[in-house]
Coordinates of C-alpha atoms and ligand atoms in Angstrom, one line a residue:
X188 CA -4.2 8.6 30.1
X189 CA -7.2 8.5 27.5
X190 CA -7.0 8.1 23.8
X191 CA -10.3 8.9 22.1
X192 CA -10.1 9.6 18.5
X193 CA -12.5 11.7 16.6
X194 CA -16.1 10.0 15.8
X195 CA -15.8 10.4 12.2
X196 CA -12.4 8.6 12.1
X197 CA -12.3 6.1 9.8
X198 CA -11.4 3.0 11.2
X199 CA -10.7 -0.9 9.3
X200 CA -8.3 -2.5 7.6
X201 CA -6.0 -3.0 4.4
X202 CA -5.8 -6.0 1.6
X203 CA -4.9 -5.7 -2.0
X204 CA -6.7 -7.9 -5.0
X205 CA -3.2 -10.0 -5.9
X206 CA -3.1 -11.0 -2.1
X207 CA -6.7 -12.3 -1.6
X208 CA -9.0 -12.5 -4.5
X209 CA -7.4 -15.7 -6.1
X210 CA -9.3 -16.6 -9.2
X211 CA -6.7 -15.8 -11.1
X212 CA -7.8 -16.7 -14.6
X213 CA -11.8 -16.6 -14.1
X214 CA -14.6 -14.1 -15.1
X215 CA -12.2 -13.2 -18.0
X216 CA -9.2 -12.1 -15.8
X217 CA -5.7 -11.0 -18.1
X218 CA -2.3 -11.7 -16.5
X219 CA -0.7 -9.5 -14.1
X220 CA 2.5 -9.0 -13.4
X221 CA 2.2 -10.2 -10.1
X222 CA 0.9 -13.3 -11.6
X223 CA 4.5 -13.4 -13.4
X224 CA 6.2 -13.5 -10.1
X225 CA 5.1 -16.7 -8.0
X226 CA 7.7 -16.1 -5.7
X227 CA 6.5 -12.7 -4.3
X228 CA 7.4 -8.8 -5.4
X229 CA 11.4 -9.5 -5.3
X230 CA 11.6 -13.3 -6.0
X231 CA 12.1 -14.2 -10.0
X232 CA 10.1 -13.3 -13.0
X233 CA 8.7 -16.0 -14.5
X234 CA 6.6 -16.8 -17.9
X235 CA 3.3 -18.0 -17.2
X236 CA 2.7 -21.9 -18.9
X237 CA -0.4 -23.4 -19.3
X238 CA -0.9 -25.9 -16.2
X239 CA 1.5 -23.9 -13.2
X240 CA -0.1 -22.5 -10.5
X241 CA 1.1 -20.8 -7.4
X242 CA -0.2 -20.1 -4.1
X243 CA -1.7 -16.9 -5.0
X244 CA -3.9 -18.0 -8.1
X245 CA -6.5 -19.3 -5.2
X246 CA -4.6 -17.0 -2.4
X247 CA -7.4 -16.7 0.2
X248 CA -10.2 -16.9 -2.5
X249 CA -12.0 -13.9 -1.6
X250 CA -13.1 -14.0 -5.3
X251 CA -15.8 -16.2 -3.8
X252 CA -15.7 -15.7 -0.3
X253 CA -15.9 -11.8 0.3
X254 CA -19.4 -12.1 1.6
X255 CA -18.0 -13.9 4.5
X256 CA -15.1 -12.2 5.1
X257 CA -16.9 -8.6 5.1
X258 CA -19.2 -9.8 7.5
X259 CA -16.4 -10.8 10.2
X260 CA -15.1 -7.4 9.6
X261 CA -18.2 -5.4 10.0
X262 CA -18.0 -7.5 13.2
X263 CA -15.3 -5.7 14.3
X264 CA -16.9 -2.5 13.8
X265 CA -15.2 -1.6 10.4
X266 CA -15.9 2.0 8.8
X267 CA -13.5 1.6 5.7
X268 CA -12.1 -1.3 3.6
X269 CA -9.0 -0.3 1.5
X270 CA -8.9 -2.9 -1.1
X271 CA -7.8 -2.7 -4.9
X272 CA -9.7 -3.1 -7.9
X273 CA -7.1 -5.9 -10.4
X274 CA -6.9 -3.6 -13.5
X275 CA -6.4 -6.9 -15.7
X276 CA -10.4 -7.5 -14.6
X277 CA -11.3 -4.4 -16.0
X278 CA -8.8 -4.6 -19.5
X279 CA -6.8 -7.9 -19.2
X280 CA -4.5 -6.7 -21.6
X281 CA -4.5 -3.1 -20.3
X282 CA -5.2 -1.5 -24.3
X283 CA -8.6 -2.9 -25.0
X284 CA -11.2 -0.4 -26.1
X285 CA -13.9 -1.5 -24.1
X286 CA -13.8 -3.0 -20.5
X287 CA -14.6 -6.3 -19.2
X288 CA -18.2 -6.1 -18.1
X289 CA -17.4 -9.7 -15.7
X290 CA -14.7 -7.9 -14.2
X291 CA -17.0 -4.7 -13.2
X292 CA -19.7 -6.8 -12.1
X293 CA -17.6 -8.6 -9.9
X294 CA -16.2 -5.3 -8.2
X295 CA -19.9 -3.8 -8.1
X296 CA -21.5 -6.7 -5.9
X297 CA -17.9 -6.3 -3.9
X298 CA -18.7 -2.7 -3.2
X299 CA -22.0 -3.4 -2.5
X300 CA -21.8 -5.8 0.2
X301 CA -19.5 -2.8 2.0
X302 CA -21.9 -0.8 1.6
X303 CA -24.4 -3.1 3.2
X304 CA -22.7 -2.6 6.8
X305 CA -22.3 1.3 6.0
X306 CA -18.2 0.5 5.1
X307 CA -16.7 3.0 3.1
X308 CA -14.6 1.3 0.1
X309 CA -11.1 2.8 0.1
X310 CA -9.5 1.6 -3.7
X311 CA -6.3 1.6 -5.0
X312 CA -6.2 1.8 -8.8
X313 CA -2.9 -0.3 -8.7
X314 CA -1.6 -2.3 -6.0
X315 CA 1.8 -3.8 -7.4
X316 CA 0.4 -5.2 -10.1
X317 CA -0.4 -4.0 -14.1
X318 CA -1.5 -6.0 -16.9
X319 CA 1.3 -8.0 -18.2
X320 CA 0.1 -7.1 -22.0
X321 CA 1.1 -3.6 -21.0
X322 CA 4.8 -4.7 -20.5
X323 CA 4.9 -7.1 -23.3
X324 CA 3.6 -5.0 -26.3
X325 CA 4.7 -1.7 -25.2
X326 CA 7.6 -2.2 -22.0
X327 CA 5.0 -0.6 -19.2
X328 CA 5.8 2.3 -17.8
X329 CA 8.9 3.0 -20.1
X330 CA 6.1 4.0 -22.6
X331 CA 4.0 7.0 -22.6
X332 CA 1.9 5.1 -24.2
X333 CA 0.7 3.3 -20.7
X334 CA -0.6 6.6 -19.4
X335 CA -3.4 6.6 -21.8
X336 CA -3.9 2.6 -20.9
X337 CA -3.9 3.5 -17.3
X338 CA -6.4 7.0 -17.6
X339 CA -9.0 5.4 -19.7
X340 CA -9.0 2.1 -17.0
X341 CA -9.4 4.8 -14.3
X342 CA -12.1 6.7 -15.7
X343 CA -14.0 3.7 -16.0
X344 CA -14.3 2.7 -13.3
X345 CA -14.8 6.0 -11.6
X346 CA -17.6 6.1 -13.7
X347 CA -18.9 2.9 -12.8
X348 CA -18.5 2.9 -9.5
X349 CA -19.1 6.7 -9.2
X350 CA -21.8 6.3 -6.5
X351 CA -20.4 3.3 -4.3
X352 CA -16.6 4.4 -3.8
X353 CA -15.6 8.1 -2.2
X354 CA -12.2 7.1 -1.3
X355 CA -9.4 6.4 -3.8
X356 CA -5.8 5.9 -3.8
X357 CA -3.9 6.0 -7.3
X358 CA -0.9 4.0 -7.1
X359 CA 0.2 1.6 -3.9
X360 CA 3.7 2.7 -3.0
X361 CA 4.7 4.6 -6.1
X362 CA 8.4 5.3 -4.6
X363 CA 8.7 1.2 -4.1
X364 CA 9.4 1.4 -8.2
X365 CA 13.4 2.9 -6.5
X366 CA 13.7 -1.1 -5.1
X367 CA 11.5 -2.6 -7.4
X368 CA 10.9 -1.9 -10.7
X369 CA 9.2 -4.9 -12.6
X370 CA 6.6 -4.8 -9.9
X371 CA 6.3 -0.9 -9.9
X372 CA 6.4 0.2 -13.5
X373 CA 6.8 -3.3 -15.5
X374 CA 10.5 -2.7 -16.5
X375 CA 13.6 -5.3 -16.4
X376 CA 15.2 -5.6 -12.7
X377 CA 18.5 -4.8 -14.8
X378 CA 17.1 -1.1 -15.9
X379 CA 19.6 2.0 -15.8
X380 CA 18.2 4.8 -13.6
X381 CA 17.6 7.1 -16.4
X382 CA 14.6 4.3 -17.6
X383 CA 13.0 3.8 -14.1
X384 CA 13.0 7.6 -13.9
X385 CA 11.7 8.1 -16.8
X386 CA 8.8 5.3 -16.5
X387 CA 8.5 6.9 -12.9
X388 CA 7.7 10.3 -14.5
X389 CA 5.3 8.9 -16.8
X390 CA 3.7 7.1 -14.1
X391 CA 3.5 10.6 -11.9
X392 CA 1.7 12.1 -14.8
X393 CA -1.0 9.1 -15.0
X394 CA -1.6 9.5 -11.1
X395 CA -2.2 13.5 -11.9
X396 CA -4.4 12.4 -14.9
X397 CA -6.6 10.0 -12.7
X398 CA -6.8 12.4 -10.2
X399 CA -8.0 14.5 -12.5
X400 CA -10.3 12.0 -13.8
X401 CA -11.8 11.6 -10.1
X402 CA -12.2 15.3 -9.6
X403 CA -14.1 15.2 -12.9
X404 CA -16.9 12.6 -12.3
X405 CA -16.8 11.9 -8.7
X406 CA -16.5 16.0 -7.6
X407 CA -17.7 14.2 -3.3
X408 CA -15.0 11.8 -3.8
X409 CA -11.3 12.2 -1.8
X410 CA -8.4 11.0 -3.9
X411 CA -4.8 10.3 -2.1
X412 CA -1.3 9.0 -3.5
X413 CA 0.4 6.6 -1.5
X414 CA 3.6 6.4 -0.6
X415 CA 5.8 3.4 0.9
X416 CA 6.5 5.6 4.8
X417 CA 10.2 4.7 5.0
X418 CA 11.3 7.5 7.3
X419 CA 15.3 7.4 8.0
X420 CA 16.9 8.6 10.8
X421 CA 20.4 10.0 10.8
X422 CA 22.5 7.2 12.2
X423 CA 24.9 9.4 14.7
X424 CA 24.5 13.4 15.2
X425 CA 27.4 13.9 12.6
X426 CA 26.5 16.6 10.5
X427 CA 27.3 14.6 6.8
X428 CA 24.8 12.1 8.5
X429 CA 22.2 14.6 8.8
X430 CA 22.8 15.6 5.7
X431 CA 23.0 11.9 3.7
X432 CA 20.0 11.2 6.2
X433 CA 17.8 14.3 4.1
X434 CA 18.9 13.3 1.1
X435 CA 17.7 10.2 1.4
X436 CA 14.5 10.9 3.1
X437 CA 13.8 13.2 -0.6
X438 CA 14.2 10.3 -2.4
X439 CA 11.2 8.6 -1.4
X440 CA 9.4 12.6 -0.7
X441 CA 10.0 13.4 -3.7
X442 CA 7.2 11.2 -4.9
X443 CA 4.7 12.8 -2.3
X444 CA 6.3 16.1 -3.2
X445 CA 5.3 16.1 -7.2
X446 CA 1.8 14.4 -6.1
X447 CA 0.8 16.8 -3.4
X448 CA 2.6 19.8 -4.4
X449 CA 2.0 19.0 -8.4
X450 CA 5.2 20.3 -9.7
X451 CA 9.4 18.6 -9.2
X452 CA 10.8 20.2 -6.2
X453 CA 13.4 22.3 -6.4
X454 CA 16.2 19.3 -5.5
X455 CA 15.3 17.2 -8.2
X456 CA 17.2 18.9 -11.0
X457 CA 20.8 18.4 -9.3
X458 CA 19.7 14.9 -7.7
X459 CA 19.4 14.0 -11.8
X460 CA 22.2 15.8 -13.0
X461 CA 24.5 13.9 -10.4
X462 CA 23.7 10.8 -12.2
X463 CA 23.3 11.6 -16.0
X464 CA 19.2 11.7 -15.8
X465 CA 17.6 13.5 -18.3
X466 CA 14.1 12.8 -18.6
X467 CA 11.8 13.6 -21.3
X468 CA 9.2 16.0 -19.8
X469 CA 6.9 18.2 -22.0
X470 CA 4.4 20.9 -21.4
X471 CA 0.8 19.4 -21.1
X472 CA 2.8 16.9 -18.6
X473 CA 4.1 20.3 -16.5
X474 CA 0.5 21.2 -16.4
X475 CA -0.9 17.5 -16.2
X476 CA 1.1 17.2 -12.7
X477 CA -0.5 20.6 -11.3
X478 CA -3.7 18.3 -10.2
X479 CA -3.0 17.3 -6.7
X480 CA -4.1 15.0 -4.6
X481 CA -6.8 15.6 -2.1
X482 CA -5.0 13.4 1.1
X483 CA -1.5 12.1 1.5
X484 CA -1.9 8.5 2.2
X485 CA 1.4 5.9 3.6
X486 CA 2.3 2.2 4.9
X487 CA 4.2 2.4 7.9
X488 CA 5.9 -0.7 8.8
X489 CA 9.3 0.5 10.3
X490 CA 11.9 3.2 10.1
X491 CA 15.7 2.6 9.7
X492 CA 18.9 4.9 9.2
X493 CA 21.4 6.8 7.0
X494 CA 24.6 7.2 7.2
X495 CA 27.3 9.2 5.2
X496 CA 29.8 6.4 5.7
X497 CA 30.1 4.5 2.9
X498 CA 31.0 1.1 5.2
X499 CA 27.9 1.4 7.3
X500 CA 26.1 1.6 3.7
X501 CA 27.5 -1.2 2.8
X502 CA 26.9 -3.3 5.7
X503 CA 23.2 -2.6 5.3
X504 CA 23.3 -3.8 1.6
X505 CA 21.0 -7.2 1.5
X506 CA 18.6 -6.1 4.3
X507 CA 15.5 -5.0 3.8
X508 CA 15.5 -1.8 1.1
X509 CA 19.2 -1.7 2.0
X510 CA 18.2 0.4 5.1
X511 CA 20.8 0.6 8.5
X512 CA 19.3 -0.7 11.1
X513 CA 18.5 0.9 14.4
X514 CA 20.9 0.4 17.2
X515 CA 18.2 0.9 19.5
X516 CA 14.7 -0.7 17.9
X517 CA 14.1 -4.6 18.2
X518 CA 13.0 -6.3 15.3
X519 CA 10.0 -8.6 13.8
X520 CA 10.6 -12.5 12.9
X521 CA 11.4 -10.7 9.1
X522 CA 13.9 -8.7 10.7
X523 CA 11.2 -5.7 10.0
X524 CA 12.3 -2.9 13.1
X525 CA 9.6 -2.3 15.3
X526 CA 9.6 1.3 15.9
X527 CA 5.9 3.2 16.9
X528 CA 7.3 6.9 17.3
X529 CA 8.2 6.5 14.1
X530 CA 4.5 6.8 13.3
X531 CA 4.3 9.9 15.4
X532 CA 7.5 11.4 13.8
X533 CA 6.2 10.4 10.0
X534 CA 2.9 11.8 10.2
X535 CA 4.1 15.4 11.9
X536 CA 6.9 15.3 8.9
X537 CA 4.2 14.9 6.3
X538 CA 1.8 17.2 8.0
X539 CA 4.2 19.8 8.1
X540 CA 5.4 18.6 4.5
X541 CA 2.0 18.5 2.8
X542 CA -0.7 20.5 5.2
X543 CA -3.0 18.2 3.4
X544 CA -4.8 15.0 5.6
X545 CA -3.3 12.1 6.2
X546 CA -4.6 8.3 5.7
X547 CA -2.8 6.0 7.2
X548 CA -3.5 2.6 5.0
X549 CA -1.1 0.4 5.9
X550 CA 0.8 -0.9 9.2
X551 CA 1.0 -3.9 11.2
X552 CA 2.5 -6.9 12.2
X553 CA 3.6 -9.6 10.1
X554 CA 4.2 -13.1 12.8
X555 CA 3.6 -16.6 12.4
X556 CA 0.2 -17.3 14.3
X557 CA 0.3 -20.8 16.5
X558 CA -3.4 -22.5 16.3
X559 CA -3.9 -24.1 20.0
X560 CA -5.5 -27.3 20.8
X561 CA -9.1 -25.9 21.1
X562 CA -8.8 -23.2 17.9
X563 CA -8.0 -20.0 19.4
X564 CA -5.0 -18.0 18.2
X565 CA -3.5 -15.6 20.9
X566 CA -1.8 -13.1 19.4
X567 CA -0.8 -11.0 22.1
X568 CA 2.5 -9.6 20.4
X569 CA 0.2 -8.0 17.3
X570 CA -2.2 -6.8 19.9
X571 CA 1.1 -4.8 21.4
X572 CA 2.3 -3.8 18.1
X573 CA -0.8 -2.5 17.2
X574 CA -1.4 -0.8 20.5
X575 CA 1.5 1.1 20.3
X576 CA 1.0 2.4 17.1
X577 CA -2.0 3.4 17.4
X578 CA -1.1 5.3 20.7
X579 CA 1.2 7.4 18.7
X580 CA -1.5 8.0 16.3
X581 CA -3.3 9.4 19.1
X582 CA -0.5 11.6 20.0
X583 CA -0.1 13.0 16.6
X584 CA -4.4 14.0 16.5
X585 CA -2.8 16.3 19.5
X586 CA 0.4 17.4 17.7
X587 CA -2.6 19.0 15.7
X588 CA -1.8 16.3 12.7
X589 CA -5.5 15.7 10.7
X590 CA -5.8 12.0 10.3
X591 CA -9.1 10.6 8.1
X592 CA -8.2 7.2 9.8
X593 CA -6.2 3.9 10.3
X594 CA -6.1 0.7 8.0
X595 CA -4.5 -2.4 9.6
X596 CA -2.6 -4.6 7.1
X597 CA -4.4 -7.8 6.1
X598 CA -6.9 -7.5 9.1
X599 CA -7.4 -11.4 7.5
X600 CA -4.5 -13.3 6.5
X601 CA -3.3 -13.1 2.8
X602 CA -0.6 -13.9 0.9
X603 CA 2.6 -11.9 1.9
X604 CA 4.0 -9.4 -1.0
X605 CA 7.5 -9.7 -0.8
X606 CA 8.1 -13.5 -0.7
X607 CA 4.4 -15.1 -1.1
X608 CA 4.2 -16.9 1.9
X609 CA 0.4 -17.2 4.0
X610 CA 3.1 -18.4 7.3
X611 CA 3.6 -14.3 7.4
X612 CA 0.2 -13.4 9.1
X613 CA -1.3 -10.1 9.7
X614 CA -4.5 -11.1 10.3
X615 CA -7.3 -10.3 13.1
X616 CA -8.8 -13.8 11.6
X617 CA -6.8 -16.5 10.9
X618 CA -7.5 -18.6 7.3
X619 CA -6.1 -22.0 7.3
X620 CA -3.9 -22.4 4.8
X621 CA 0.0 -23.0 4.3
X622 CA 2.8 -21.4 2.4
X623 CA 2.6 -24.5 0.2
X624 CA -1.5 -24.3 -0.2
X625 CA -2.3 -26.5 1.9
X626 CA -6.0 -26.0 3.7
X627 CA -9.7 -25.9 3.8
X628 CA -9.3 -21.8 3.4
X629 CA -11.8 -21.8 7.2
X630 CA -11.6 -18.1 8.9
X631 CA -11.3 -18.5 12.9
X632 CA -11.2 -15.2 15.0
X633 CA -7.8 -14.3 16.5
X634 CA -7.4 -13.1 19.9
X635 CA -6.7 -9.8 18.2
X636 CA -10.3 -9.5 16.5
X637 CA -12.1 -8.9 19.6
X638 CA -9.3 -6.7 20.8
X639 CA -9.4 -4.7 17.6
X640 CA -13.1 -4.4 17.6
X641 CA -13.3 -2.9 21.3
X642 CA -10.9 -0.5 20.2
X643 CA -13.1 0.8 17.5
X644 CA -15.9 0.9 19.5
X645 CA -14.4 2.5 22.2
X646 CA -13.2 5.1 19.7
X647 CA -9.7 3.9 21.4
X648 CA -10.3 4.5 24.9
X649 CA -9.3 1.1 25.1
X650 CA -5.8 1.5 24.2
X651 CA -2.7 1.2 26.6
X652 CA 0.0 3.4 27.4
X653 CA 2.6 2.0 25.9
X654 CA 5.3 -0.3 28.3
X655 CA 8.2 1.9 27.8
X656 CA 11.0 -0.9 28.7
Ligands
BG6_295 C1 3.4 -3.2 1.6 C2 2.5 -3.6 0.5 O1 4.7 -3.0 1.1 O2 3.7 -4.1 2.6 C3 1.6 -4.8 0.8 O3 1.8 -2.5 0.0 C4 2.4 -5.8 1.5 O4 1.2 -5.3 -0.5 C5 2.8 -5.2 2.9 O5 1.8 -7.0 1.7 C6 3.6 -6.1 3.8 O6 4.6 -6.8 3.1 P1 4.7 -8.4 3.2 O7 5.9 -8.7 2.3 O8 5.0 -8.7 4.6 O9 3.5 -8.9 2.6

């Protein structure tokens, strides 16, 4: 069988400013709050002193090295770049009046270089990270206060870059705030429900704001949400496992739901009255939300299961988002579960969900890379992965499912989110350096770059049917 995708497809990869740029405190930077947590997304919190650093302060220094690195990725054939603009570039402390004119120029020769070899930038306002002055002064998200921080950064730099950027994603996996909230909304790991709710709601209406915003002085742009894709599957026929298996799938929707449907669904009220939420919602937020979004975009890394049992809940406390694993799906060195149908399944689900495009932004393998004798890296097991997923992409085009196109995560290597480490590689092109930052930061071509690259040029005809085993 053939795969060709449609010409207009968007095809490239996925990296977020925390994870490459480095240069942490140059050009008038502000601390983030993922400069506060060394360790990666769930490791501890800790107070910048003058003197530390950590491995991502230089991460893979595409600060200085982007001209490079977008070269070797128009190589491939690249038609889109998702990347993120570090809001602490723009306002370090996130309530300045006036923006950091280093921090704009930086992102305007950025966008420009893209636009040298005809890639379409695809930002993301926030990618797990917020200026720490936000959470200090005002406790982030838990304050209204940060929605007018947040719309002011956004129209900014929509006006800025009005004319180089037609693709923009508010904030990176909004529902990841459920797991994480320091990292998500810049409140205590120790917060009740009823706060992270709250900050979540506050945070919904800044999306709806900035997509407002876009609509406003970008009317040819496309602005998505995007939502952490952690579909669940009921872990036996019984019919309470059905049911948990819903409710549980809403509580990551329900994010999508406000963003693409621009009002709480109809669940929401007895999902909060269950647990004691009552959250402070006025009218001009009610009619804030009503601005949708104009795609649905997701990461899609694996799928897992619910169960109604509490012991099987239990079991799967400690693993990744405390999600059962799959009986049947093998896993990645992380213990990530390796599941491409999934892909398929998800994007029908929010197809039917939404009936708005999808944009797949994130997906792909995360492996430790072995460099041979003579410098070449073969990465056969991310070529499968990606293979496979992308073949289910293909089948979901003829489910009738519209897709704008397909980032790969970190098509270079980068700092890994959840634990900081550059030994968890995603890369097409390998950068030498090691999870203690050790390395000259070189770039080498992967096996998988000149694979990925006849894929986009074939417009996927050169993907596999997958090896059903
Ligand atoms: C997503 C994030 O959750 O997963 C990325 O948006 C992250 O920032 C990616 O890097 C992969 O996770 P990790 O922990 O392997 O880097």
């Amino acid at each position: 069988m053939r795969y060709r995708f449609p010409e207009n497809f968007l095809w490239g990869g996925a990296v977020a400013a925390n994870q490459v740029e480095g240069a942490n405190d140059v050009d008038g930077k502000g601390l983030s709050t993922s400069d506060l947590t060394p360790q990666g997304v769930f490791g501890p919190i800790v107070e910048r002193t003058p003197g530390d650093t950590n491995v991502k302060d230089v991460a893979i220094d595409f600060y200085h090295r982007y001209p490079q690195d977008i070269a070797l990725f128009a190589e491939m054939g690249f038609t889109v770049l998702r990347t993120s603009i570090a809001w602490t570039r723009i306002f370090p402390d996130g309530d300045e009046e006036a923006p950091n004119e280093n921090g704009l120029a930086f992102y305007d020769r950025l966008f420009e270089e893209m636009t040298k070899y005809n890639i379409q930038p695809l930002v993301t306002l926030s990618h797990y990270e917020m200026p720490y002055g936000l959470v200090k002064k005002y406790g982030g998200w838990g304050n209204r206060y940060t929605i007018d921080c947040f719309e002011r950064y956004a129209r900014t730099v929509f006006q800025r870059f009005r004319h180089k950027v037609k693709y923009w994603l508010t904030f990176n996996e909004i529902n990841m705030s459920l797991h994480e909230p320091f990292t998500g909304v810049g409140l205590q790991r120790d917060s009740s429900r009823q706060q992270i709710y709250q900050a979540i709601h506050h945070q919904l209406v800044a999306s709806a704001k900035a997509v407002k915003a876009c609509h406003d002085i970008i009317p040819d742009a496309k602005i998505g949400n995007m939502l952490l894709g952690g579909i669940l599957y009921p872990l036996t026929c019984k019919p309470s496992d059905v049911m948990k298996c819903l409710e549980q799938n809403r509580e990551w929707q329900f994010f999508g739901d406000v963003q693409a449907r621009g009002a709480y669904p109809a669940y929401m009220p007895r999902f909060f009255k269950e647990r004691d939420i009552t959250l402070e919602i006025t009218d001009e937020d009610r009619q804030a939300l009503k601005e949708t979004v104009d795609f649905v975009s997701f990461s899609y890394y694996m799928s897992g299961c619910a169960s109604a049992d509490e012991t099987e809940m239990e079991k799967a406390r400690g693993n990744i988002l405390d999600i059962i694993p799959n009986p049947h799906l093998k896993s990645s060195e992380w213990g990530w579960q390796i599941d491409p149908e999934g892909l398929r399944y998800l994007l029908n689900v929010l197809y039917d969900r939404y009936q708005k495009p999808l944009f797949i932004v994130e997906n792909g393998l995360g492996a430790k890379d072995k460099l041979e004798a003579d410098g070449s890296i073969n990465d056969d097991y991310r070529i499968k992965y990606l293979n496979d997923h992308l073949v289910q992409v293909a089948e979901a085009l003829d489910d009738g499912v519209e897709v704008l196109g397909y980032t790969s995560w970190g098509p270079i290597d980068l700092v890994s989110a959840s634990k900081a480490e550059m030994s968890k590689r995603y890369g097409f092109i390998y950068v030498d350096r090691d999870d203690t930052g050790n390395g000259t930061l070189e770039r080498r071509r992967k096996k998988s770059f000149y694979w990925y690259a006849s894929v986009i040029k074939s417009h996927g005809e050169q993907l596999q049917p997958a090896v059903k085993k």
